[in-house]
Backbone as numpy.savetxt, mean C-alpha at the origin, in Angstrom:
# Nx Ny Nz CAx CAy CAz Cx Cy Cz
-3.38 -4.07 17.19 -4.71 -2.61 17.60 -3.52 -1.42 17.71
-3.91 -0.49 17.34 -2.95 0.73 16.56 -4.06 1.89 17.08
-3.84 2.75 17.45 -3.80 3.85 18.30 -3.43 4.78 16.76
-4.68 5.84 16.56 -4.73 6.95 15.49 -3.38 7.26 15.74
-2.56 8.07 16.70 -1.28 8.44 16.48 -0.31 7.38 15.84
-0.26 6.41 17.05 0.84 5.37 16.05 0.80 4.76 14.26
-0.62 5.18 14.13 -1.16 4.66 12.66 -0.29 6.04 11.52
-0.64 7.80 12.39 -0.14 8.09 11.66 1.76 8.23 11.35
1.78 7.79 12.65 3.32 7.93 12.53 4.04 6.76 11.68
3.28 5.61 11.71 4.33 4.19 10.68 4.07 5.18 9.51
2.65 5.21 9.33 2.40 6.36 7.67 3.71 6.71 7.54
3.72 8.10 8.45 5.62 9.01 8.59 6.53 8.07 8.41
6.52 7.34 9.16 8.30 6.07 8.93 8.23 5.27 8.05
7.08 5.10 7.63 7.46 3.71 6.59 7.19 4.59 5.07
7.09 5.77 4.69 7.33 6.67 3.80 8.08 6.38 2.72
8.78 6.43 3.00 10.35 5.58 1.56 9.74 4.67 1.00
9.25 3.62 2.07 8.45 2.32 1.60 7.43 2.08 0.91
6.31 3.15 0.82 5.36 3.40 0.32 5.85 4.02 -1.02
6.65 4.81 -1.39 7.31 4.94 -2.16 7.77 4.66 -3.15
8.57 3.62 -2.14 9.36 2.45 -3.51 8.15 1.87 -3.64
7.39 1.61 -3.26 6.85 0.61 -4.21 5.58 1.06 -5.15
5.69 2.19 -5.21 4.78 2.96 -5.64 5.77 3.05 -7.44
6.41 3.36 -7.08 7.74 3.10 -8.52 8.24 1.78 -8.98
8.26 0.33 -8.29 8.20 -0.15 -8.80 6.93 -0.82 -9.42
5.96 -0.44 -8.34 4.35 -0.81 -9.45 4.17 -0.41 -10.34
4.64 0.84 -10.94 5.07 1.59 -11.88 6.27 1.41 -12.99
6.88 1.17 -12.33 7.96 0.32 -13.83 7.61 -0.94 -13.86
7.10 -1.97 -12.94 6.12 -3.55 -14.02 4.90 -3.23 -14.81
4.63 -1.98 -13.73 3.86 -1.83 -15.26 3.91 -1.44 -17.01
4.45 -0.85 -16.64 5.32 -0.33 -17.77 6.33 -1.35 -18.85
6.79 -1.88 -17.58 8.09 -3.18 -18.18 6.79 -3.95 -19.01
5.69 -4.30 -17.89 4.99 -5.18 -18.89 4.06 -4.75 -20.15
4.02 -3.68 -20.28 3.20 -3.58 -21.31 4.49 -3.28 -21.95
5.12 -2.59 -22.48 6.48 -2.39 -23.40 6.29 -4.12 -23.25
6.82 -5.36 -22.92 7.65 -6.55 -23.62 5.54 -7.01 -24.01
4.63 -6.64 -22.82 3.55 -7.31 -24.19 2.90 -6.92 -25.48
3.42 -5.24 -25.40 3.23 -4.87 -27.26 3.81 -5.02 -28.50
4.99 -5.22 -27.54 7.01 -4.89 -28.17 7.61 -5.96 -28.36
7.88 -6.90 -27.33 8.59 -8.30 -27.01 10.07 -7.53 -26.55
9.77 -6.09 -25.83 11.64 -5.62 -25.45 10.61 -4.27 -24.72
11.90 -3.47 -23.59 11.89 -2.94 -23.07 12.81 -2.38 -22.98
13.09 -1.00 -22.87 14.01 -0.23 -21.84 14.68 -0.31 -20.65
13.25 -0.72 -19.89 13.42 -1.42 -19.13 13.92 -2.36 -18.40
14.07 -3.82 -19.64 14.17 -4.81 -19.46 13.96 -6.07 -20.22
13.63 -6.75 -19.76 12.80 -8.48 -20.14 11.99 -8.53 -18.51
11.97 -10.37 -18.77 11.65 -11.21 -18.11 11.93 -11.39 -17.07
13.55 -11.50 -17.11 14.43 -11.54 -15.57 14.56 -9.78 -14.85
13.64 -9.19 -15.43 13.61 -7.99 -14.71 12.05 -8.16 -14.46
11.64 -8.28 -14.83 9.69 -8.58 -14.66 10.20 -9.29 -13.07
10.72 -10.43 -12.57 10.71 -11.71 -12.20 11.60 -10.84 -10.44
12.79 -10.04 -11.18 12.88 -8.69 -9.89 11.95 -7.64 -9.30
11.56 -7.40 -10.18 10.35 -6.15 -9.69 9.22 -6.56 -8.84
8.71 -7.71 -9.51 8.06 -8.80 -8.85 8.16 -9.08 -7.78
9.51 -9.88 -7.41 10.21 -10.29 -6.18 10.21 -8.78 -4.73
10.51 -7.49 -5.32 10.49 -6.30 -4.63 10.13 -5.54 -4.56
8.39 -5.93 -5.18 6.97 -5.62 -4.80 6.62 -5.87 -3.83
6.90 -7.76 -3.70 6.58 -8.11 -2.22 7.37 -8.64 -1.67
8.53 -8.11 -1.53 9.24 -7.75 -0.50 8.75 -6.51 0.59
8.53 -5.56 -0.66 8.17 -4.81 0.10 6.69 -4.35 1.02
5.61 -4.80 0.31 4.50 -5.00 1.06 4.50 -6.43 1.70
5.57 -7.19 1.72 5.64 -7.97 3.08 6.50 -7.76 4.64
7.34 -6.44 4.09 7.22 -5.89 4.88 6.48 -5.00 5.75
5.64 -4.15 4.58 4.25 -3.96 5.73 3.62 -4.85 6.24
3.42 -5.56 5.89 2.79 -6.26 6.70 3.62 -7.19 8.13
4.54 -6.79 8.34 5.92 -7.26 9.64 5.57 -6.11 10.23
4.65 -5.15 10.20 5.20 -4.35 10.76 2.78 -4.23 11.79
2.43 -4.79 10.64 0.76 -5.48 11.08 -0.18 -4.40 10.59
0.76 -3.89 8.99 -0.73 -3.56 8.49 -0.69 -4.04 7.55
-2.19 -3.94 7.44 -3.12 -4.48 6.63 -3.19 -3.54 5.22
-2.26 -3.85 3.82 -2.42 -3.76 2.75 -3.62 -4.04 2.15
-4.29 -3.59 1.50 -5.65 -3.51 0.64 -5.93 -3.89 -0.50
-4.73 -2.98 -1.13 -4.44 -2.78 -2.05 -2.52 -2.17 -2.60
-2.70 -2.21 -4.04 -1.38 -1.49 -4.27 -1.40 -0.72 -5.19
-2.86 -0.81 -5.81 -2.91 0.45 -7.36 -4.23 1.09 -6.99
-4.64 1.31 -6.24 -3.74 2.45 -5.52 -3.64 1.80 -4.35
-2.39 2.44 -3.43 -1.53 1.80 -2.19 -3.04 2.15 -1.60
-3.45 1.12 -0.66 -4.25 1.23 0.06 -3.98 0.66 1.37
-3.94 1.44 2.66 -3.63 0.44 4.41 -4.53 0.56 4.95
-3.99 -0.19 5.98 -5.46 -0.74 6.98 -5.14 -0.50 8.38
-5.33 0.34 9.74 -4.58 -0.57 11.23 -5.49 -0.37 11.59
-6.11 -2.11 12.27 -6.95 -1.91 12.72 -6.53 -1.48 14.47
-8.06 -0.54 15.23 -7.92 0.45 16.06 -8.67 0.40 16.36
-9.41 0.98 17.34 -10.37 1.27 18.12 -10.77 2.57 18.32
-12.58 3.15 18.09 -12.70 4.57 18.13 -14.49 4.35 18.92
-14.23 5.33 19.87 -15.50 4.80 20.83 -16.39 3.53 21.34
-15.04 2.71 21.08 -15.32 1.13 21.85 -15.92 0.27 20.78
-15.85 1.05 19.65 -16.04 -0.26 18.19 -14.53 -0.59 17.74
-14.64 -1.56 16.97 -13.54 -1.85 16.47 -13.42 -0.85 14.63
-12.50 -0.32 14.54 -12.28 0.18 12.85 -10.93 -0.30 12.73
-11.01 0.68 11.30 -9.85 0.54 10.67 -9.32 1.73 10.09
-8.03 2.04 10.47 -7.56 3.51 10.07 -7.01 3.18 9.07
-7.45 4.42 8.19 -7.34 4.20 6.66 -6.63 5.38 6.01
-5.32 4.34 5.11 -4.32 5.56 4.30 -4.32 5.33 2.99
-4.39 5.66 2.27 -4.93 5.34 0.69 -4.13 6.89 -0.12
-3.34 5.81 -0.76 -2.60 6.90 -1.61 -2.61 8.18 -1.99
-1.86 9.02 -1.76 -2.11 10.51 -1.67 -2.71 11.44 -0.97
-2.82 10.51 0.05 -3.74 11.15 1.28 -1.99 11.54 2.23
-2.26 12.95 3.18 -0.82 13.78 3.16 -1.03 12.69 5.07
-1.64 12.01 5.63 -1.80 11.42 6.82 -3.30 10.66 6.80
-3.02 9.84 7.95 -4.65 8.86 8.43 -5.15 9.67 8.63
-5.94 10.14 7.71 -7.84 11.13 8.05 -8.76 10.26 8.03
-8.73 9.01 7.74 -9.81 8.52 7.72 -10.00 7.59 8.60
-11.52 6.43 8.92 -11.51 5.45 9.41 -12.69 4.57 8.56
-12.55 3.16 8.75 -13.46 2.55 8.89 -13.87 1.73 9.82
-15.75 1.09 9.63 -15.28 -0.65 11.26 -15.18 -1.04 9.88
-14.72 -1.94 10.46 -13.91 -3.22 10.19 -14.84 -3.96 8.93
-16.16 -3.65 9.60 -17.48 -4.63 8.60 -17.85 -3.88 7.25
-17.79 -2.81 7.14 -18.07 -1.87 6.65 -17.28 -1.58 5.35
-15.77 -2.07 6.07 -14.85 -1.75 4.15 -14.88 -0.25 3.65
-14.47 -0.32 2.63 -13.90 0.86 2.08 -15.15 2.15 1.39
-16.33 0.91 1.08 -17.13 1.95 1.32 -17.94 2.90 2.46
-17.51 1.92 3.91 -17.94 3.12 4.68 -17.03 3.76 5.37
-15.81 4.14 4.51 -15.10 5.45 5.43 -15.58 6.63 5.12
-15.17 6.99 6.55 -15.59 8.20 7.02 -14.17 9.21 7.74
-14.46 10.49 7.57 -13.40 11.49 7.66 -13.41 11.27 9.55
-12.09 11.43 9.98 -12.45 11.17 11.09 -12.06 13.13 12.08
């Protein structure tokens, strides 16, 4: 369980990892598209695809090691289990947010997001 302050601290601390995830995701998407369209890419070939996939999984695993729920990578969506007013919630951070500014009840999912 995370307090809101702990979730915010982790987002700030792990921002370099999230930035890396975004870069790797973009490189992987571009490389796959080039290979599918032209059979070659300035970013490399199949070996580079495998390396980027491995790096992407390593960053996601690192986030999981902090008990962060990675709900999506395109866009990056992170949830932090917590409690608000005695009810189980997930503090929610979405790629592009400057801070954790949303929450939702665990059973409501993304559609139940509310501003803090």
